[in-house]
Short mmCIF file of C-alpha atoms in Angstrom, two decimals:
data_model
loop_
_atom_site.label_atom_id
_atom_site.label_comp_id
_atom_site.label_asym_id
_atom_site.label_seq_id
_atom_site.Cartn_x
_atom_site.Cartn_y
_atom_site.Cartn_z
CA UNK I 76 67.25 27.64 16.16
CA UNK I 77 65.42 27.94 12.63
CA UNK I 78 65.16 27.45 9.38
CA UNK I 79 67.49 28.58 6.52
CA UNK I 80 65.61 29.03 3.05
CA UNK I 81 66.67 30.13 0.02
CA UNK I 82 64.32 31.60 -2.84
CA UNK I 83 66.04 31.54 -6.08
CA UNK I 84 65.40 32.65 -10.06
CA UNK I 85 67.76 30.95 -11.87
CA UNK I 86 66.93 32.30 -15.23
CA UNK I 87 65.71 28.89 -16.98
CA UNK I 88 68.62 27.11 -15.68
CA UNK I 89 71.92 29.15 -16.60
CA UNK I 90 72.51 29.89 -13.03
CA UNK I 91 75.83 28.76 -12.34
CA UNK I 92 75.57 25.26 -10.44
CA UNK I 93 79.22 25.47 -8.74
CA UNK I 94 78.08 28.59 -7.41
CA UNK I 95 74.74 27.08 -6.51
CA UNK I 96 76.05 24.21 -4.58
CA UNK I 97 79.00 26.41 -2.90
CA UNK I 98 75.94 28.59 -1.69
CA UNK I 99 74.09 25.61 -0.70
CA UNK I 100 77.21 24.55 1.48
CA UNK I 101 78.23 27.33 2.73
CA UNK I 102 75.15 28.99 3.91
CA UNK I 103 73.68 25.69 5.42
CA UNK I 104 70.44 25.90 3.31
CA UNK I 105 67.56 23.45 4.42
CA UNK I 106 65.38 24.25 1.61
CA UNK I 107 65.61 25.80 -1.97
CA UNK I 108 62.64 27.19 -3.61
CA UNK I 109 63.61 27.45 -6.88
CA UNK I 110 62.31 29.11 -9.98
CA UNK I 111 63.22 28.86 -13.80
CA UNK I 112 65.04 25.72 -13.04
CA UNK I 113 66.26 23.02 -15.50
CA UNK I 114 66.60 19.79 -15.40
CA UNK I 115 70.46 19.81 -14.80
CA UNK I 116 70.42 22.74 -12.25
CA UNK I 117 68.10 20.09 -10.74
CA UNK I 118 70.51 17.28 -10.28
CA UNK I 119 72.93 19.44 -9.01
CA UNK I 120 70.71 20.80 -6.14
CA UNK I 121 69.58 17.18 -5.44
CA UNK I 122 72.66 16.11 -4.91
CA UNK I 123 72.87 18.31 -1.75
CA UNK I 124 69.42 18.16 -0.84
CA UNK I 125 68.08 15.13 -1.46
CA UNK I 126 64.38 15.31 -0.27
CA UNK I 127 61.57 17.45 -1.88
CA UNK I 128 60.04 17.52 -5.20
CA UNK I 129 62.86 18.30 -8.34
CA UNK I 130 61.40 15.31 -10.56
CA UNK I 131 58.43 16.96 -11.91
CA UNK I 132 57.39 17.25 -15.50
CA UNK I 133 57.40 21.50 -14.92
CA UNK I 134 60.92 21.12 -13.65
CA UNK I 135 61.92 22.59 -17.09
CA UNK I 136 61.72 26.18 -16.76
CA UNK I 137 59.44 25.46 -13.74
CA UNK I 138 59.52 25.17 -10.08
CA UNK I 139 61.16 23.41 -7.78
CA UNK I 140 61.85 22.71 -4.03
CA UNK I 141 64.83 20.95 -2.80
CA UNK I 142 64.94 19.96 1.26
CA UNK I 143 68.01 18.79 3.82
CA UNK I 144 65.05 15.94 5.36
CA UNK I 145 62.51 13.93 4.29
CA UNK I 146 59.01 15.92 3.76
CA UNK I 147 55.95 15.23 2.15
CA UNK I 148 54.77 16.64 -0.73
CA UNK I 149 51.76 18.19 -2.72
CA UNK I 150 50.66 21.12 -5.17
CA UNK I 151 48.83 23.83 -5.80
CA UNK I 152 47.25 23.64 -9.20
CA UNK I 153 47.30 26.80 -10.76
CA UNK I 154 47.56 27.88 -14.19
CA UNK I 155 50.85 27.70 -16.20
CA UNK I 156 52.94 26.89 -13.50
CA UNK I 157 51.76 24.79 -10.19
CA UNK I 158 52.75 25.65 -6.73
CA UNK I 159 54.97 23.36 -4.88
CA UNK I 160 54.36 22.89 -1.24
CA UNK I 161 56.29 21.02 1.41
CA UNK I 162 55.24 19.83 4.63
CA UNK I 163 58.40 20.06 7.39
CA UNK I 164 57.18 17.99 10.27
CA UNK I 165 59.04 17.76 13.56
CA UNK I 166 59.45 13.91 12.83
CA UNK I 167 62.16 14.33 10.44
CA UNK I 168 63.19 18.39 11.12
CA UNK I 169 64.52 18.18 14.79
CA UNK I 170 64.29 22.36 14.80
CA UNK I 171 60.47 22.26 14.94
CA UNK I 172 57.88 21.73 17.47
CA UNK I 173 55.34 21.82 15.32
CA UNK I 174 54.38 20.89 11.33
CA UNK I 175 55.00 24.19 8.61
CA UNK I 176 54.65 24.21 5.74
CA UNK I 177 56.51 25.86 2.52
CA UNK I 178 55.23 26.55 -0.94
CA UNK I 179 57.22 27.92 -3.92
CA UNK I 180 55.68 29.62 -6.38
CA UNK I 181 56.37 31.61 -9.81
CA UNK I 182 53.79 34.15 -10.69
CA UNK I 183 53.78 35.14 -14.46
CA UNK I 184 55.21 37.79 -15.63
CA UNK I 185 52.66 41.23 -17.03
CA UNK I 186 55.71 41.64 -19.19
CA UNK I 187 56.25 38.74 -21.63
CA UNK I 188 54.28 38.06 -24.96
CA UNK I 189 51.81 37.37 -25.68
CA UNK I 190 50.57 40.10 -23.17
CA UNK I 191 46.73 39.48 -23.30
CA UNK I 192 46.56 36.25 -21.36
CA UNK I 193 48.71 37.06 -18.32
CA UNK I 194 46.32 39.36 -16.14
CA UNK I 195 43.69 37.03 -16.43
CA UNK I 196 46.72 34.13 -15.47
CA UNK I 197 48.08 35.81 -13.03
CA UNK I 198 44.76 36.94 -11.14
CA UNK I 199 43.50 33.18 -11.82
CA UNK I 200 47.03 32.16 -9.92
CA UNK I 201 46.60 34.62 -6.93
CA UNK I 202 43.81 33.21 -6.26
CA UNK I 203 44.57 29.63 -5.97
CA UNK I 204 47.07 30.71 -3.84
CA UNK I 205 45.03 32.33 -1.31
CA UNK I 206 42.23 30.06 -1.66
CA UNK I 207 45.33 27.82 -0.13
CA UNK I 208 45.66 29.85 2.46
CA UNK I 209 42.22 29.77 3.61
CA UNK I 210 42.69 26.18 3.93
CA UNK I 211 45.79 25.87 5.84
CA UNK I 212 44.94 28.80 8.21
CA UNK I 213 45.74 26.41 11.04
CA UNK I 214 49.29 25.40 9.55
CA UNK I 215 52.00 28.06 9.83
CA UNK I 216 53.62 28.79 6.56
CA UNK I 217 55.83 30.49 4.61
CA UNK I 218 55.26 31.82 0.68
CA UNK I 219 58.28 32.03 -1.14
CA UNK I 220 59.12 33.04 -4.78
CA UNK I 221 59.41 35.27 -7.99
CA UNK I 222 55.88 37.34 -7.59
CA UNK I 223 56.99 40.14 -11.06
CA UNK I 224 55.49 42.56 -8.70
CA UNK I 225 56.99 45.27 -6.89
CA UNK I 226 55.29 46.31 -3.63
CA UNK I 227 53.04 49.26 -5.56
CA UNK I 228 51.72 46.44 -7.75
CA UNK I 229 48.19 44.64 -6.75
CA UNK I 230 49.45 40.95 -6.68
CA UNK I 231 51.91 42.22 -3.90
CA UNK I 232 49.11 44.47 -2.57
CA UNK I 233 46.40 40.98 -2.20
CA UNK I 234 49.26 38.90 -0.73
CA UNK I 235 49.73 41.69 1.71
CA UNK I 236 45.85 41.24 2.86
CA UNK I 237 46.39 37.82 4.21
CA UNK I 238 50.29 37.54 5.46
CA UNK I 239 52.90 39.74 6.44
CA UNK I 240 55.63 40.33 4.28
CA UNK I 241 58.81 38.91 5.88
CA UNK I 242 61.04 41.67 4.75
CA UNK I 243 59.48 44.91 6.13
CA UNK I 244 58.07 42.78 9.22
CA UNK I 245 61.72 41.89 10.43
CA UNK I 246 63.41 43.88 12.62
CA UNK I 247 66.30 46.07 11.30
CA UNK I 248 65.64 44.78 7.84
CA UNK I 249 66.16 47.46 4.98
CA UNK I 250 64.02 46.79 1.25
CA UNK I 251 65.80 44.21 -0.69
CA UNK I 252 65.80 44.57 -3.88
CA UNK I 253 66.51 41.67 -5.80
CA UNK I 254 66.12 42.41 -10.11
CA UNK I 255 67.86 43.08 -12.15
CA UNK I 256 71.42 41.48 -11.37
CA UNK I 257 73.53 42.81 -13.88
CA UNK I 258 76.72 42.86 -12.73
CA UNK I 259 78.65 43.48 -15.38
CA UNK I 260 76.36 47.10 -15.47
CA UNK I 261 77.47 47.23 -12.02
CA UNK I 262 72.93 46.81 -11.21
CA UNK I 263 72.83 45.02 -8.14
CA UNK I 264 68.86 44.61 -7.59
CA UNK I 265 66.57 48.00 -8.41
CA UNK I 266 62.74 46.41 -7.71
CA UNK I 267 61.39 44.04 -4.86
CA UNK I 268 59.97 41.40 -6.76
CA UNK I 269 61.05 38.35 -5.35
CA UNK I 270 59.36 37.79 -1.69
CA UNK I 271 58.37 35.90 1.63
CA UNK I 272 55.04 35.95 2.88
CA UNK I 273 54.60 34.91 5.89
CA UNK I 274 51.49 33.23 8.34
CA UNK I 275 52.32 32.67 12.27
CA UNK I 276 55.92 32.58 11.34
CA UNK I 277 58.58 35.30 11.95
CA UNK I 278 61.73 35.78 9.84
CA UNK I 279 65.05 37.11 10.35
CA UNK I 280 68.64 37.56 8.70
CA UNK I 281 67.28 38.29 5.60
CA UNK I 282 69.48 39.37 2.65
CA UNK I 283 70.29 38.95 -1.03
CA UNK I 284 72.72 36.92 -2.44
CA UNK I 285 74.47 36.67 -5.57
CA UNK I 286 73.88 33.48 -7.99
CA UNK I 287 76.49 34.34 -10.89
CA UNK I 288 74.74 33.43 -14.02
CA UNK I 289 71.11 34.44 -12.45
CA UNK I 290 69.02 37.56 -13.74
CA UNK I 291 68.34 37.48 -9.97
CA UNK I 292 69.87 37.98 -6.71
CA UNK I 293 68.99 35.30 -4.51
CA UNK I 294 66.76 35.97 -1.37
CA UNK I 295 67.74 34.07 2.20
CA UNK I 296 65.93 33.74 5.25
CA UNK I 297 66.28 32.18 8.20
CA UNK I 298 62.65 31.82 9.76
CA UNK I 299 61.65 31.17 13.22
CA UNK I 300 59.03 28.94 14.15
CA UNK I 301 56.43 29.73 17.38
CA UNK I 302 56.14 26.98 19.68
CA UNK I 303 52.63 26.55 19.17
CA UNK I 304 50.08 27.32 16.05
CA UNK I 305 48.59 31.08 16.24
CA UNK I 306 51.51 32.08 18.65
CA UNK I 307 51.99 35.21 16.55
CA UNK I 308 49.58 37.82 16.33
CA UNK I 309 49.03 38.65 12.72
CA UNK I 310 47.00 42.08 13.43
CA UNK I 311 49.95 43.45 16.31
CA UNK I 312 52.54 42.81 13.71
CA UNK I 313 51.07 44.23 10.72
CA UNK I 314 50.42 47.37 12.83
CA UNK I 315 53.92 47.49 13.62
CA UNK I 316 54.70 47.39 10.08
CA UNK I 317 56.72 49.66 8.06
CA UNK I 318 55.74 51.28 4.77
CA UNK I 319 56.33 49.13 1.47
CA UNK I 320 59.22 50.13 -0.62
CA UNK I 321 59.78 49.35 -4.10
#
C-alpha cells in the first residue's frame, strides 16, 4: 500500500470545485498540493480533506496542501511564494512505517512581467529549496508542484542533482506533459512543467488528469514508501534512468 497525491494548478482558483472534489473522491487522494488556489477552491478541498495547511494568508493565488489525517506542519520561506511542507507520520497514516515528508511548491514563472526580477527569484527560491533538502537528508520526501520549467531548463536541471524525478524513474512511465490544457483547442499538455522529485521514495501509477477550468492537467501519484530511511539507492536508480523529455 501507498500514498495517493495529487499536484494541482488551478489557475488562481477557477478550477472547477465539483470537478475537484469528484476527483478527490473518486481517486482516493490523501493529499493535494495545490497551486494558484483561492480562498473558495480552499473550502471546498477542506471539506474533503480536512488536515493540512489551506488557512494561510498566501492561500490567495498561493499554495496549499490539503491531507486525509492529521500532520504537522511548517514552511519553507522563500521569496514570493513559501513552500508548504507536511510531515505524514505513521501515528496518524497507518500506510507508513516510517515519518515522510511532502512539500508543495510554486516556482515563478521566467514568463510574467515584470521580467527582470524573476531569475534572480526564482534562483533565490531553488535554493531554499535545496538548502531544505540538505537538512532533511535523513527524512524521505517527496517535491511536488508547478516548477515553469521543462526538463531542458536549469531549475529542472538543479532539482535533478539532488532527487530523482518520479516520472522518468518509474517503471513503464511515458513523459507527461501537463501545460497547456486547452481543451477546447483540442491541447492536452505539450511541456513537462509540473513535477515530483523524489528522495528514498519510489513512485508509481503516475498520470495526468483533467481539472476542467485549470490551465493545467493535474499530475497523480501514488508513491511507495521503503520500510526503512536510505532503503533506496539514489546513485543505482539514477543510473537506471531514462533520458529527460520535454
Amino acid at each position: 500500500m501507498g500514498l495517493r497525491i495529487l499536484s494541482c494548478n488551478l489557475r488562481s482558483g477557477r478550477a472547477s470545485e465539483s470537478a475537484l472534489v469528484d476527483l478527490i473522491r473518486t481517486e482516493s487522494v490523501d493529499v493535494v498540493c495545490a497551486q494558484e488556489l483561492s480562498v473558495g477552491l480552499a473550502e471546498t478541498i477542506a471539506a474533503e480533506l480536512p488536515y493540512g495547511d489551506l488557512t494561510h494568508e498566501q492561500v490567495h493565488r498561493g499554495n496549499g496542501t490539503a491531507c486525509r489525517f492529521p500532520v504537522d506542519v511548517s514552511r519553507i520561506s522563500m521569496p514570493k511564494r513559501d513552500g508548504w511542507i507536511v510531515r505524514l507520520s505513521p501515528e496518524h497514516w497507518q500506510v507508513l512505517s516510517v515519518s515522510i515528508e511532502i512539500v508543495n511548491v510554486h516556482i515563478s514563472g521566467p514568463h510574467t512581467w515584470p521580467y527582470f526580477p524573476h531569475p534572480v527569484r526564482r534562483k533565490r527560491q531553488l535554493q531554499a529549496l535545496l538548502s531544505n533538502h540538505e537538512r532533511k537528508r535523513d527524512t524521505p520526501h517527496a517535491v511536488f508542484g508547478d516548477f515553469d520549467a521543462s526538463p531542458i531548463w536549469p531549475a529542472y536541471q538543479r532539482m535533478l542533482s539532488r532527487y530523482v524525478d518520479g516520472v522518468t524513474g518509474a517503471a513503464d512511465t511515458q513523459p507527461i506533459r501537463t501545460w497547456p490544457y486547452l481543451p477546447k483547442l483540442g491541447v492536452r499538455g505539450l511541456l513537462r512543467i509540473d513535477h515530483c522529485f523524489l528522495w528514498q521514495l519510489t513512485a508509481e501509477n503516475i498520470r495526468a488528469v483533467e481539472i476542467p477550468g485549470s490551465d493545467h492537467l493535474g499530475l497523480m501519484v501514488d508513491i511507495r514508501v521503503p520500510a526503512k530511511p536510505g532503503h533506496q539507492n539514489r546513485s543505482a536508480t539514477l543510473s537506471a534512468l531514462p533520458s529527460t523529455n520535454m
